[in-house]
JSON list of C-alpha atoms and ligand atoms in Angstrom, two decimals:
[
{"chain": "X", "resi": 6, "resn": "UNK", "atom": "CA", "xyz": [57.42, 8.93, 22.11]},
{"chain": "X", "resi": 7, "resn": "UNK", "atom": "CA", "xyz": [56.98, 5.66, 20.26]},
{"chain": "X", "resi": 8, "resn": "UNK", "atom": "CA", "xyz": [53.53, 4.11, 19.95]},
{"chain": "X", "resi": 9, "resn": "UNK", "atom": "CA", "xyz": [53.86, 0.33, 20.13]},
{"chain": "X", "resi": 10, "resn": "UNK", "atom": "CA", "xyz": [50.93, -1.78, 19.02]},
{"chain": "X", "resi": 11, "resn": "UNK", "atom": "CA", "xyz": [50.44, -5.23, 20.51]},
{"chain": "X", "resi": 12, "resn": "UNK", "atom": "CA", "xyz": [48.18, -7.59, 18.65]},
{"chain": "X", "resi": 13, "resn": "UNK", "atom": "CA", "xyz": [47.52, -11.28, 18.15]},
{"chain": "X", "resi": 14, "resn": "UNK", "atom": "CA", "xyz": [44.68, -13.67, 17.51]},
{"chain": "X", "resi": 15, "resn": "UNK", "atom": "CA", "xyz": [42.16, -14.79, 20.10]},
{"chain": "X", "resi": 16, "resn": "UNK", "atom": "CA", "xyz": [43.94, -16.50, 22.99]},
{"chain": "X", "resi": 17, "resn": "UNK", "atom": "CA", "xyz": [47.43, -15.62, 21.73]},
{"chain": "X", "resi": 18, "resn": "UNK", "atom": "CA", "xyz": [48.29, -13.92, 25.03]},
{"chain": "X", "resi": 19, "resn": "UNK", "atom": "CA", "xyz": [48.13, -10.20, 24.16]},
{"chain": "X", "resi": 20, "resn": "UNK", "atom": "CA", "xyz": [46.58, -9.24, 27.48]},
{"chain": "X", "resi": 21, "resn": "UNK", "atom": "CA", "xyz": [49.08, -11.38, 29.36]},
{"chain": "X", "resi": 22, "resn": "UNK", "atom": "CA", "xyz": [51.98, -9.67, 27.57]},
{"chain": "X", "resi": 23, "resn": "UNK", "atom": "CA", "xyz": [50.46, -6.23, 28.27]},
{"chain": "X", "resi": 24, "resn": "UNK", "atom": "CA", "xyz": [50.07, -7.04, 31.94]},
{"chain": "X", "resi": 25, "resn": "UNK", "atom": "CA", "xyz": [53.82, -7.66, 32.11]},
{"chain": "X", "resi": 26, "resn": "UNK", "atom": "CA", "xyz": [54.44, -4.27, 30.48]},
{"chain": "X", "resi": 27, "resn": "UNK", "atom": "CA", "xyz": [52.10, -2.68, 33.03]},
{"chain": "X", "resi": 28, "resn": "UNK", "atom": "CA", "xyz": [54.23, -4.14, 35.83]},
{"chain": "X", "resi": 29, "resn": "UNK", "atom": "CA", "xyz": [57.08, -2.18, 34.25]},
{"chain": "X", "resi": 30, "resn": "UNK", "atom": "CA", "xyz": [54.94, 0.99, 34.51]},
{"chain": "X", "resi": 31, "resn": "UNK", "atom": "CA", "xyz": [54.35, 1.26, 30.78]},
{"chain": "X", "resi": 32, "resn": "UNK", "atom": "CA", "xyz": [50.90, 2.77, 30.08]},
{"chain": "X", "resi": 33, "resn": "UNK", "atom": "CA", "xyz": [48.70, 0.36, 28.10]},
{"chain": "X", "resi": 34, "resn": "UNK", "atom": "CA", "xyz": [45.62, 1.40, 26.15]},
{"chain": "X", "resi": 35, "resn": "UNK", "atom": "CA", "xyz": [43.27, -1.59, 25.84]},
{"chain": "X", "resi": 36, "resn": "UNK", "atom": "CA", "xyz": [41.45, -0.64, 22.64]},
{"chain": "X", "resi": 37, "resn": "UNK", "atom": "CA", "xyz": [38.81, -3.39, 22.72]},
{"chain": "X", "resi": 38, "resn": "UNK", "atom": "CA", "xyz": [37.87, -2.71, 26.33]},
{"chain": "X", "resi": 39, "resn": "UNK", "atom": "CA", "xyz": [37.90, 1.04, 25.77]},
{"chain": "X", "resi": 40, "resn": "UNK", "atom": "CA", "xyz": [35.68, 0.71, 22.70]},
{"chain": "X", "resi": 41, "resn": "UNK", "atom": "CA", "xyz": [33.11, -1.15, 24.83]},
{"chain": "X", "resi": 42, "resn": "UNK", "atom": "CA", "xyz": [33.16, 1.73, 27.32]},
{"chain": "X", "resi": 43, "resn": "UNK", "atom": "CA", "xyz": [32.76, 4.29, 24.54]},
{"chain": "X", "resi": 44, "resn": "UNK", "atom": "CA", "xyz": [29.76, 2.41, 23.09]},
{"chain": "X", "resi": 45, "resn": "UNK", "atom": "CA", "xyz": [28.04, 2.72, 26.47]},
{"chain": "X", "resi": 46, "resn": "UNK", "atom": "CA", "xyz": [28.90, 6.37, 27.05]},
{"chain": "X", "resi": 47, "resn": "UNK", "atom": "CA", "xyz": [28.92, 8.16, 23.66]},
{"chain": "X", "resi": 48, "resn": "UNK", "atom": "CA", "xyz": [25.42, 9.09, 22.41]},
{"chain": "X", "resi": 49, "resn": "UNK", "atom": "CA", "xyz": [26.71, 9.56, 18.83]},
{"chain": "X", "resi": 50, "resn": "UNK", "atom": "CA", "xyz": [27.86, 5.92, 18.70]},
{"chain": "X", "resi": 51, "resn": "UNK", "atom": "CA", "xyz": [24.56, 4.71, 20.09]},
{"chain": "X", "resi": 52, "resn": "UNK", "atom": "CA", "xyz": [22.61, 6.71, 17.51]},
{"chain": "X", "resi": 53, "resn": "UNK", "atom": "CA", "xyz": [24.61, 5.27, 14.61]},
{"chain": "X", "resi": 54, "resn": "UNK", "atom": "CA", "xyz": [24.36, 1.67, 15.91]},
{"chain": "X", "resi": 55, "resn": "UNK", "atom": "CA", "xyz": [20.59, 1.96, 16.34]},
{"chain": "X", "resi": 56, "resn": "UNK", "atom": "CA", "xyz": [20.34, 3.42, 12.85]},
{"chain": "X", "resi": 57, "resn": "UNK", "atom": "CA", "xyz": [22.09, 0.44, 11.24]},
{"chain": "X", "resi": 58, "resn": "UNK", "atom": "CA", "xyz": [21.20, -2.43, 13.59]},
{"chain": "X", "resi": 59, "resn": "UNK", "atom": "CA", "xyz": [17.81, -1.46, 15.01]},
{"chain": "X", "resi": 60, "resn": "UNK", "atom": "CA", "xyz": [16.39, -0.44, 18.39]},
{"chain": "X", "resi": 61, "resn": "UNK", "atom": "CA", "xyz": [17.18, -3.88, 19.82]},
{"chain": "X", "resi": 62, "resn": "UNK", "atom": "CA", "xyz": [20.87, -3.00, 19.80]},
{"chain": "X", "resi": 63, "resn": "UNK", "atom": "CA", "xyz": [20.23, -1.29, 23.15]},
{"chain": "X", "resi": 64, "resn": "UNK", "atom": "CA", "xyz": [18.02, -2.73, 25.85]},
{"chain": "X", "resi": 65, "resn": "UNK", "atom": "CA", "xyz": [16.88, -0.29, 28.55]},
{"chain": "X", "resi": 66, "resn": "UNK", "atom": "CA", "xyz": [19.66, 2.02, 27.43]},
{"chain": "X", "resi": 67, "resn": "UNK", "atom": "CA", "xyz": [22.35, -0.67, 27.79]},
{"chain": "X", "resi": 68, "resn": "UNK", "atom": "CA", "xyz": [24.26, -2.09, 24.83]},
{"chain": "X", "resi": 69, "resn": "UNK", "atom": "CA", "xyz": [22.69, -5.44, 23.94]},
{"chain": "X", "resi": 70, "resn": "UNK", "atom": "CA", "xyz": [25.86, -7.44, 23.51]},
{"chain": "X", "resi": 71, "resn": "UNK", "atom": "CA", "xyz": [24.29, -10.89, 22.92]},
{"chain": "X", "resi": 72, "resn": "UNK", "atom": "CA", "xyz": [22.02, -9.46, 20.20]},
{"chain": "X", "resi": 73, "resn": "UNK", "atom": "CA", "xyz": [24.90, -7.67, 18.48]},
{"chain": "X", "resi": 74, "resn": "UNK", "atom": "CA", "xyz": [27.26, -10.67, 18.84]},
{"chain": "X", "resi": 75, "resn": "UNK", "atom": "CA", "xyz": [24.60, -12.83, 17.18]},
{"chain": "X", "resi": 76, "resn": "UNK", "atom": "CA", "xyz": [24.68, -10.50, 14.18]},
{"chain": "X", "resi": 77, "resn": "UNK", "atom": "CA", "xyz": [28.33, -9.56, 13.77]},
{"chain": "X", "resi": 78, "resn": "UNK", "atom": "CA", "xyz": [29.99, -12.89, 14.52]},
{"chain": "X", "resi": 79, "resn": "UNK", "atom": "CA", "xyz": [27.95, -14.52, 11.76]},
{"chain": "X", "resi": 80, "resn": "UNK", "atom": "CA", "xyz": [28.52, -11.90, 9.11]},
{"chain": "X", "resi": 81, "resn": "UNK", "atom": "CA", "xyz": [31.86, -10.29, 8.43]},
{"chain": "X", "resi": 82, "resn": "UNK", "atom": "CA", "xyz": [30.35, -7.32, 6.58]},
{"chain": "X", "resi": 83, "resn": "UNK", "atom": "CA", "xyz": [28.20, -6.49, 9.64]},
{"chain": "X", "resi": 84, "resn": "UNK", "atom": "CA", "xyz": [31.27, -6.71, 11.84]},
{"chain": "X", "resi": 85, "resn": "UNK", "atom": "CA", "xyz": [33.07, -4.30, 9.53]},
{"chain": "X", "resi": 86, "resn": "UNK", "atom": "CA", "xyz": [30.09, -1.96, 9.62]},
{"chain": "X", "resi": 87, "resn": "UNK", "atom": "CA", "xyz": [30.07, -1.96, 13.43]},
{"chain": "X", "resi": 88, "resn": "UNK", "atom": "CA", "xyz": [33.83, -1.44, 13.60]},
{"chain": "X", "resi": 89, "resn": "UNK", "atom": "CA", "xyz": [33.51, 1.41, 11.09]},
{"chain": "X", "resi": 90, "resn": "UNK", "atom": "CA", "xyz": [31.07, 3.19, 13.42]},
{"chain": "X", "resi": 91, "resn": "UNK", "atom": "CA", "xyz": [33.13, 2.76, 16.58]},
{"chain": "X", "resi": 92, "resn": "UNK", "atom": "CA", "xyz": [36.63, 3.09, 15.14]},
{"chain": "X", "resi": 93, "resn": "UNK", "atom": "CA", "xyz": [36.84, 6.90, 14.67]},
{"chain": "X", "resi": 94, "resn": "UNK", "atom": "CA", "xyz": [35.84, 7.45, 18.30]},
{"chain": "X", "resi": 95, "resn": "UNK", "atom": "CA", "xyz": [38.45, 5.01, 19.56]},
{"chain": "X", "resi": 96, "resn": "UNK", "atom": "CA", "xyz": [41.11, 6.68, 17.42]},
{"chain": "X", "resi": 97, "resn": "UNK", "atom": "CA", "xyz": [40.31, 10.09, 18.91]},
{"chain": "X", "resi": 98, "resn": "UNK", "atom": "CA", "xyz": [40.36, 8.63, 22.41]},
{"chain": "X", "resi": 99, "resn": "UNK", "atom": "CA", "xyz": [43.71, 6.95, 21.67]},
{"chain": "X", "resi": 100, "resn": "UNK", "atom": "CA", "xyz": [45.12, 10.28, 20.46]},
{"chain": "X", "resi": 101, "resn": "UNK", "atom": "CA", "xyz": [44.16, 11.83, 23.79]},
{"chain": "X", "resi": 102, "resn": "UNK", "atom": "CA", "xyz": [45.86, 8.95, 25.63]},
{"chain": "X", "resi": 103, "resn": "UNK", "atom": "CA", "xyz": [49.02, 9.53, 23.54]},
{"chain": "X", "resi": 104, "resn": "UNK", "atom": "CA", "xyz": [49.04, 13.25, 24.38]},
{"chain": "X", "resi": 105, "resn": "UNK", "atom": "CA", "xyz": [48.81, 12.46, 28.08]},
{"chain": "X", "resi": 106, "resn": "UNK", "atom": "CA", "xyz": [51.97, 10.32, 27.94]},
{"chain": "X", "resi": 107, "resn": "UNK", "atom": "CA", "xyz": [53.91, 12.26, 25.31]},
{"chain": "X", "resi": 108, "resn": "UNK", "atom": "CA", "xyz": [56.84, 12.68, 27.75]},
{"chain": "X", "resi": 109, "resn": "UNK", "atom": "CA", "xyz": [57.50, 8.90, 27.95]},
{"chain": "X", "resi": 110, "resn": "UNK", "atom": "CA", "xyz": [59.84, 6.91, 25.65]},
{"chain": "X", "resi": 111, "resn": "UNK", "atom": "CA", "xyz": [56.99, 4.62, 24.57]},
{"chain": "X", "resi": 112, "resn": "UNK", "atom": "CA", "xyz": [53.41, 3.54, 25.27]},
{"chain": "X", "resi": 113, "resn": "UNK", "atom": "CA", "xyz": [51.31, 0.57, 24.15]},
{"chain": "X", "resi": 114, "resn": "UNK", "atom": "CA", "xyz": [48.02, 0.05, 22.37]},
{"chain": "X", "resi": 115, "resn": "UNK", "atom": "CA", "xyz": [46.58, -3.46, 22.65]},
{"chain": "X", "resi": 116, "resn": "UNK", "atom": "CA", "xyz": [43.99, -4.56, 20.09]},
{"chain": "X", "resi": 117, "resn": "UNK", "atom": "CA", "xyz": [42.87, -7.80, 18.46]},
{"chain": "X", "resi": 118, "resn": "UNK", "atom": "CA", "xyz": [42.56, -6.06, 15.11]},
{"chain": "X", "resi": 119, "resn": "UNK", "atom": "CA", "xyz": [45.45, -3.87, 14.14]},
{"chain": "X", "resi": 120, "resn": "UNK", "atom": "CA", "xyz": [47.33, -5.18, 11.11]},
{"chain": "X", "resi": 121, "resn": "UNK", "atom": "CA", "xyz": [44.17, -5.46, 9.06]},
{"chain": "X", "resi": 122, "resn": "UNK", "atom": "CA", "xyz": [42.81, -1.92, 9.37]},
{"chain": "X", "resi": 123, "resn": "UNK", "atom": "CA", "xyz": [43.85, 1.66, 8.98]},
{"chain": "X", "resi": 124, "resn": "UNK", "atom": "CA", "xyz": [44.49, 1.78, 12.74]},
{"chain": "X", "resi": 125, "resn": "UNK", "atom": "CA", "xyz": [47.99, 0.67, 11.68]},
{"chain": "X", "resi": 126, "resn": "UNK", "atom": "CA", "xyz": [48.48, 4.38, 10.99]},
{"chain": "X", "resi": 127, "resn": "UNK", "atom": "CA", "xyz": [47.97, 5.35, 14.61]},
{"chain": "X", "resi": 128, "resn": "UNK", "atom": "CA", "xyz": [50.96, 3.33, 15.80]},
{"chain": "X", "resi": 129, "resn": "UNK", "atom": "CA", "xyz": [54.64, 3.26, 14.93]},
{"chain": "X", "resi": 130, "resn": "UNK", "atom": "CA", "xyz": [55.54, -0.41, 15.41]},
{"chain": "X", "resi": 131, "resn": "UNK", "atom": "CA", "xyz": [53.44, -3.54, 15.70]},
{"chain": "X", "resi": 132, "resn": "UNK", "atom": "CA", "xyz": [54.41, -6.50, 17.85]},
{"chain": "X", "resi": 133, "resn": "UNK", "atom": "CA", "xyz": [52.52, -9.71, 17.15]},
{"chain": "X", "resi": 134, "resn": "UNK", "atom": "CA", "xyz": [51.99, -12.13, 20.00]},
{"chain": "X", "resi": 135, "resn": "UNK", "atom": "CA", "xyz": [52.23, -15.50, 18.34]},
{"chain": "X", "resi": 136, "resn": "UNK", "atom": "CA", "xyz": [51.04, -18.87, 19.63]},
{"chain": "X", "resi": 137, "resn": "UNK", "atom": "CA", "xyz": [50.13, -22.00, 17.65]},
{"chain": "X", "resi": 138, "resn": "UNK", "atom": "CA", "xyz": [46.42, -22.48, 16.97]},
{"chain": "X", "resi": 139, "resn": "UNK", "atom": "CA", "xyz": [45.93, -25.59, 19.12]},
{"chain": "X", "resi": 140, "resn": "UNK", "atom": "CA", "xyz": [47.53, -23.90, 22.12]},
{"chain": "X", "resi": 141, "resn": "UNK", "atom": "CA", "xyz": [45.37, -20.81, 21.64]},
{"chain": "X", "resi": 142, "resn": "UNK", "atom": "CA", "xyz": [42.22, -22.95, 21.50]},
{"chain": "X", "resi": 143, "resn": "UNK", "atom": "CA", "xyz": [43.27, -24.83, 24.63]},
{"chain": "X", "resi": 144, "resn": "UNK", "atom": "CA", "xyz": [43.98, -21.60, 26.54]},
{"chain": "X", "resi": 145, "resn": "UNK", "atom": "CA", "xyz": [40.68, -19.99, 25.56]},
{"chain": "X", "resi": 146, "resn": "UNK", "atom": "CA", "xyz": [38.72, -23.13, 26.48]},
{"chain": "X", "resi": 147, "resn": "UNK", "atom": "CA", "xyz": [40.35, -23.08, 29.91]},
{"chain": "X", "resi": 148, "resn": "UNK", "atom": "CA", "xyz": [39.80, -19.34, 30.35]},
{"chain": "X", "resi": 149, "resn": "UNK", "atom": "CA", "xyz": [36.23, -18.97, 29.04]},
{"chain": "X", "resi": 150, "resn": "UNK", "atom": "CA", "xyz": [34.73, -22.47, 29.51]},
{"chain": "X", "resi": 151, "resn": "UNK", "atom": "CA", "xyz": [33.24, -22.19, 26.06]},
{"chain": "X", "resi": 152, "resn": "UNK", "atom": "CA", "xyz": [32.78, -24.60, 23.13]},
{"chain": "X", "resi": 153, "resn": "UNK", "atom": "CA", "xyz": [35.69, -25.46, 20.84]},
{"chain": "X", "resi": 154, "resn": "UNK", "atom": "CA", "xyz": [33.51, -24.81, 17.79]},
{"chain": "X", "resi": 155, "resn": "UNK", "atom": "CA", "xyz": [32.71, -21.29, 19.02]},
{"chain": "X", "resi": 156, "resn": "UNK", "atom": "CA", "xyz": [36.41, -20.49, 19.49]},
{"chain": "X", "resi": 157, "resn": "UNK", "atom": "CA", "xyz": [37.25, -21.87, 16.05]},
{"chain": "X", "resi": 158, "resn": "UNK", "atom": "CA", "xyz": [34.43, -19.88, 14.45]},
{"chain": "X", "resi": 159, "resn": "UNK", "atom": "CA", "xyz": [35.86, -16.66, 15.90]},
{"chain": "X", "resi": 160, "resn": "UNK", "atom": "CA", "xyz": [39.38, -17.61, 14.87]},
{"chain": "X", "resi": 161, "resn": "UNK", "atom": "CA", "xyz": [38.25, -18.26, 11.32]},
{"chain": "X", "resi": 162, "resn": "UNK", "atom": "CA", "xyz": [37.01, -14.69, 11.08]},
{"chain": "X", "resi": 163, "resn": "UNK", "atom": "CA", "xyz": [40.44, -13.31, 11.98]},
{"chain": "X", "resi": 164, "resn": "UNK", "atom": "CA", "xyz": [43.36, -12.85, 9.62]},
{"chain": "X", "resi": 165, "resn": "UNK", "atom": "CA", "xyz": [45.50, -16.04, 9.53]},
{"chain": "X", "resi": 166, "resn": "UNK", "atom": "CA", "xyz": [48.53, -15.86, 11.82]},
{"chain": "X", "resi": 167, "resn": "UNK", "atom": "CA", "xyz": [50.91, -16.60, 8.92]},
{"chain": "X", "resi": 168, "resn": "UNK", "atom": "CA", "xyz": [49.74, -13.43, 7.19]},
{"chain": "X", "resi": 169, "resn": "UNK", "atom": "CA", "xyz": [50.08, -11.41, 10.40]},
{"chain": "X", "resi": 170, "resn": "UNK", "atom": "CA", "xyz": [53.63, -12.71, 10.88]},
{"chain": "X", "resi": 171, "resn": "UNK", "atom": "CA", "xyz": [54.57, -11.20, 7.51]},
{"chain": "X", "resi": 172, "resn": "UNK", "atom": "CA", "xyz": [53.07, -7.81, 8.38]},
{"chain": "X", "resi": 173, "resn": "UNK", "atom": "CA", "xyz": [54.28, -7.38, 11.97]},
{"chain": "X", "resi": 174, "resn": "UNK", "atom": "CA", "xyz": [57.48, -5.49, 12.85]},
{"chain": "X", "resi": 175, "resn": "UNK", "atom": "CA", "xyz": [58.23, -7.70, 15.86]},
{"chain": "X", "resi": 176, "resn": "UNK", "atom": "CA", "xyz": [57.10, -11.09, 17.10]},
{"chain": "X", "resi": 177, "resn": "UNK", "atom": "CA", "xyz": [56.68, -12.13, 20.73]},
{"chain": "X", "resi": 178, "resn": "UNK", "atom": "CA", "xyz": [56.51, -15.93, 20.90]},
{"chain": "X", "resi": 179, "resn": "UNK", "atom": "CA", "xyz": [54.02, -17.26, 23.43]},
{"chain": "X", "resi": 180, "resn": "UNK", "atom": "CA", "xyz": [54.29, -20.84, 22.29]},
{"chain": "X", "resi": 181, "resn": "UNK", "atom": "CA", "xyz": [55.22, -22.46, 25.59]},
{"chain": "X", "resi": 182, "resn": "UNK", "atom": "CA", "xyz": [58.85, -22.74, 24.48]},
{"chain": "X", "resi": 183, "resn": "UNK", "atom": "CA", "xyz": [60.12, -19.15, 24.69]},
{"chain": "X", "resi": 184, "resn": "UNK", "atom": "CA", "xyz": [60.09, -17.17, 27.94]},
{"chain": "X", "resi": 185, "resn": "UNK", "atom": "CA", "xyz": [57.50, -14.41, 27.73]},
{"chain": "X", "resi": 186, "resn": "UNK", "atom": "CA", "xyz": [59.03, -12.37, 30.55]},
{"chain": "X", "resi": 187, "resn": "UNK", "atom": "CA", "xyz": [62.50, -12.43, 29.02]},
{"chain": "X", "resi": 188, "resn": "UNK", "atom": "CA", "xyz": [61.18, -11.27, 25.65]},
{"chain": "X", "resi": 189, "resn": "UNK", "atom": "CA", "xyz": [59.20, -8.43, 27.25]},
{"chain": "X", "resi": 190, "resn": "UNK", "atom": "CA", "xyz": [62.14, -7.31, 29.40]},
{"chain": "X", "resi": 191, "resn": "UNK", "atom": "CA", "xyz": [64.43, -7.23, 26.36]},
{"chain": "X", "resi": 192, "resn": "UNK", "atom": "CA", "xyz": [61.95, -5.22, 24.34]},
{"chain": "X", "resi": 193, "resn": "UNK", "atom": "CA", "xyz": [61.34, -2.87, 27.27]},
{"chain": "X", "resi": 194, "resn": "UNK", "atom": "CA", "xyz": [65.03, -2.10, 27.67]},
{"chain": "X", "resi": 195, "resn": "UNK", "atom": "CA", "xyz": [65.40, -1.49, 23.92]},
{"chain": "X", "resi": 196, "resn": "UNK", "atom": "CA", "xyz": [62.39, 0.82, 23.76]},
{"chain": "X", "resi": 197, "resn": "UNK", "atom": "CA", "xyz": [63.21, 2.67, 26.98]},
{"chain": "X", "resi": 198, "resn": "UNK", "atom": "CA", "xyz": [66.67, 3.48, 25.66]},
{"chain": "X", "resi": 199, "resn": "UNK", "atom": "CA", "xyz": [65.53, 4.79, 22.27]},
{"chain": "Q", "resi": 834, "resn": "ATP", "atom": "P1", "xyz": [41.63, -12.60, 23.65]},
{"chain": "Q", "resi": 834, "resn": "ATP", "atom": "O1", "xyz": [41.91, -12.06, 22.30]},
{"chain": "Q", "resi": 834, "resn": "ATP", "atom": "O2", "xyz": [40.70, -13.75, 23.61]},
{"chain": "Q", "resi": 834, "resn": "ATP", "atom": "O3", "xyz": [41.25, -11.57, 24.67]},
{"chain": "Q", "resi": 834, "resn": "ATP", "atom": "P2", "xyz": [44.41, -12.64, 24.48]},
{"chain": "Q", "resi": 834, "resn": "ATP", "atom": "O4", "xyz": [45.24, -12.69, 23.25]},
{"chain": "Q", "resi": 834, "resn": "ATP", "atom": "O5", "xyz": [44.34, -11.36, 25.22]},
{"chain": "Q", "resi": 834, "resn": "ATP", "atom": "O6", "xyz": [43.00, -13.26, 24.20]},
{"chain": "Q", "resi": 834, "resn": "ATP", "atom": "P3", "xyz": [45.13, -13.80, 27.03]},
{"chain": "Q", "resi": 834, "resn": "ATP", "atom": "O7", "xyz": [43.80, -13.56, 27.67]},
{"chain": "Q", "resi": 834, "resn": "ATP", "atom": "O8", "xyz": [46.29, -13.00, 27.46]},
{"chain": "Q", "resi": 834, "resn": "ATP", "atom": "O9", "xyz": [45.00, -13.78, 25.44]},
{"chain": "Q", "resi": 834, "resn": "ATP", "atom": "O10", "xyz": [45.53, -15.35, 27.17]},
{"chain": "Q", "resi": 834, "resn": "ATP", "atom": "C1", "xyz": [44.56, -16.38, 26.96]},
{"chain": "Q", "resi": 834, "resn": "ATP", "atom": "C2", "xyz": [44.59, -17.32, 28.15]},
{"chain": "Q", "resi": 834, "resn": "ATP", "atom": "O11", "xyz": [45.81, -18.04, 28.14]},
{"chain": "Q", "resi": 834, "resn": "ATP", "atom": "C3", "xyz": [44.53, -16.60, 29.51]},
{"chain": "Q", "resi": 834, "resn": "ATP", "atom": "O12", "xyz": [43.78, -17.37, 30.41]},
{"chain": "Q", "resi": 834, "resn": "ATP", "atom": "C4", "xyz": [46.00, -16.55, 29.94]},
{"chain": "Q", "resi": 834, "resn": "ATP", "atom": "O13", "xyz": [46.13, -16.52, 31.34]},
{"chain": "Q", "resi": 834, "resn": "ATP", "atom": "C5", "xyz": [46.56, -17.84, 29.34]},
{"chain": "Q", "resi": 834, "resn": "ATP", "atom": "N1", "xyz": [47.96, -17.69, 28.94]},
{"chain": "Q", "resi": 834, "resn": "ATP", "atom": "C6", "xyz": [48.48, -16.78, 28.11]},
{"chain": "Q", "resi": 834, "resn": "ATP", "atom": "N2", "xyz": [49.80, -16.94, 27.97]},
{"chain": "Q", "resi": 834, "resn": "ATP", "atom": "C7", "xyz": [50.13, -17.98, 28.76]},
{"chain": "Q", "resi": 834, "resn": "ATP", "atom": "C8", "xyz": [51.36, -18.64, 29.04]},
{"chain": "Q", "resi": 834, "resn": "ATP", "atom": "N3", "xyz": [52.51, -18.26, 28.51]},
{"chain": "Q", "resi": 834, "resn": "ATP", "atom": "N4", "xyz": [51.32, -19.69, 29.91]},
{"chain": "Q", "resi": 834, "resn": "ATP", "atom": "C9", "xyz": [50.16, -20.08, 30.45]},
{"chain": "Q", "resi": 834, "resn": "ATP", "atom": "N5", "xyz": [48.97, -19.51, 30.22]},
{"chain": "Q", "resi": 834, "resn": "ATP", "atom": "C10", "xyz": [48.95, -18.48, 29.38]}
]
């Protein structure tokens, strides 16, 4: 069984690509979503977060996302610290997911951060969903009704797309010129046959 990673910057279209794979009955592990669930359910994670970020990190037992976002999206080292706490739990959870689908030709892990961390080791191939910056900003503004400056601030904390292009094994172009469905279908038939 091949473990395919799908990554891309904010608004690149990773989730959209993964939804197409799901239509083809390929199991997709959404690492960012799953990590949010684990933060709410694993007492060990909560203990470590409170230790490093204070009691305010949880409000009435619920993860205080606005408080934590205010800290980690301003300071890269804090973001790394938080990821370092959560990451081992997500990796273990991902391993369990892999075991469950070991009989299939391939499965997918979707994550915003993949090429820049050691999580690269938990997958066999990485596909980068690529879209030009302006298009990504436009799509996120339409999706989230947020401020352009806020989107740009988050983008600036991510690895530049040019660097990701060099590190990825495959590229899925979501630039408004290439057909997303055709690219996914082609990849699916290649991976299903291997
Ligand atoms: P994030 O990292 O912010 O979660 P993402 O990489 O998962 O983003 P998506 O949520 O899949 O990106 O896409 C961003 C927005 O752009 C969504 O509203 C999605 O519907 C839209 N979008 C993505 N690809 C296309 C496309 N090819 N044509 C039109 N809209 C698109």
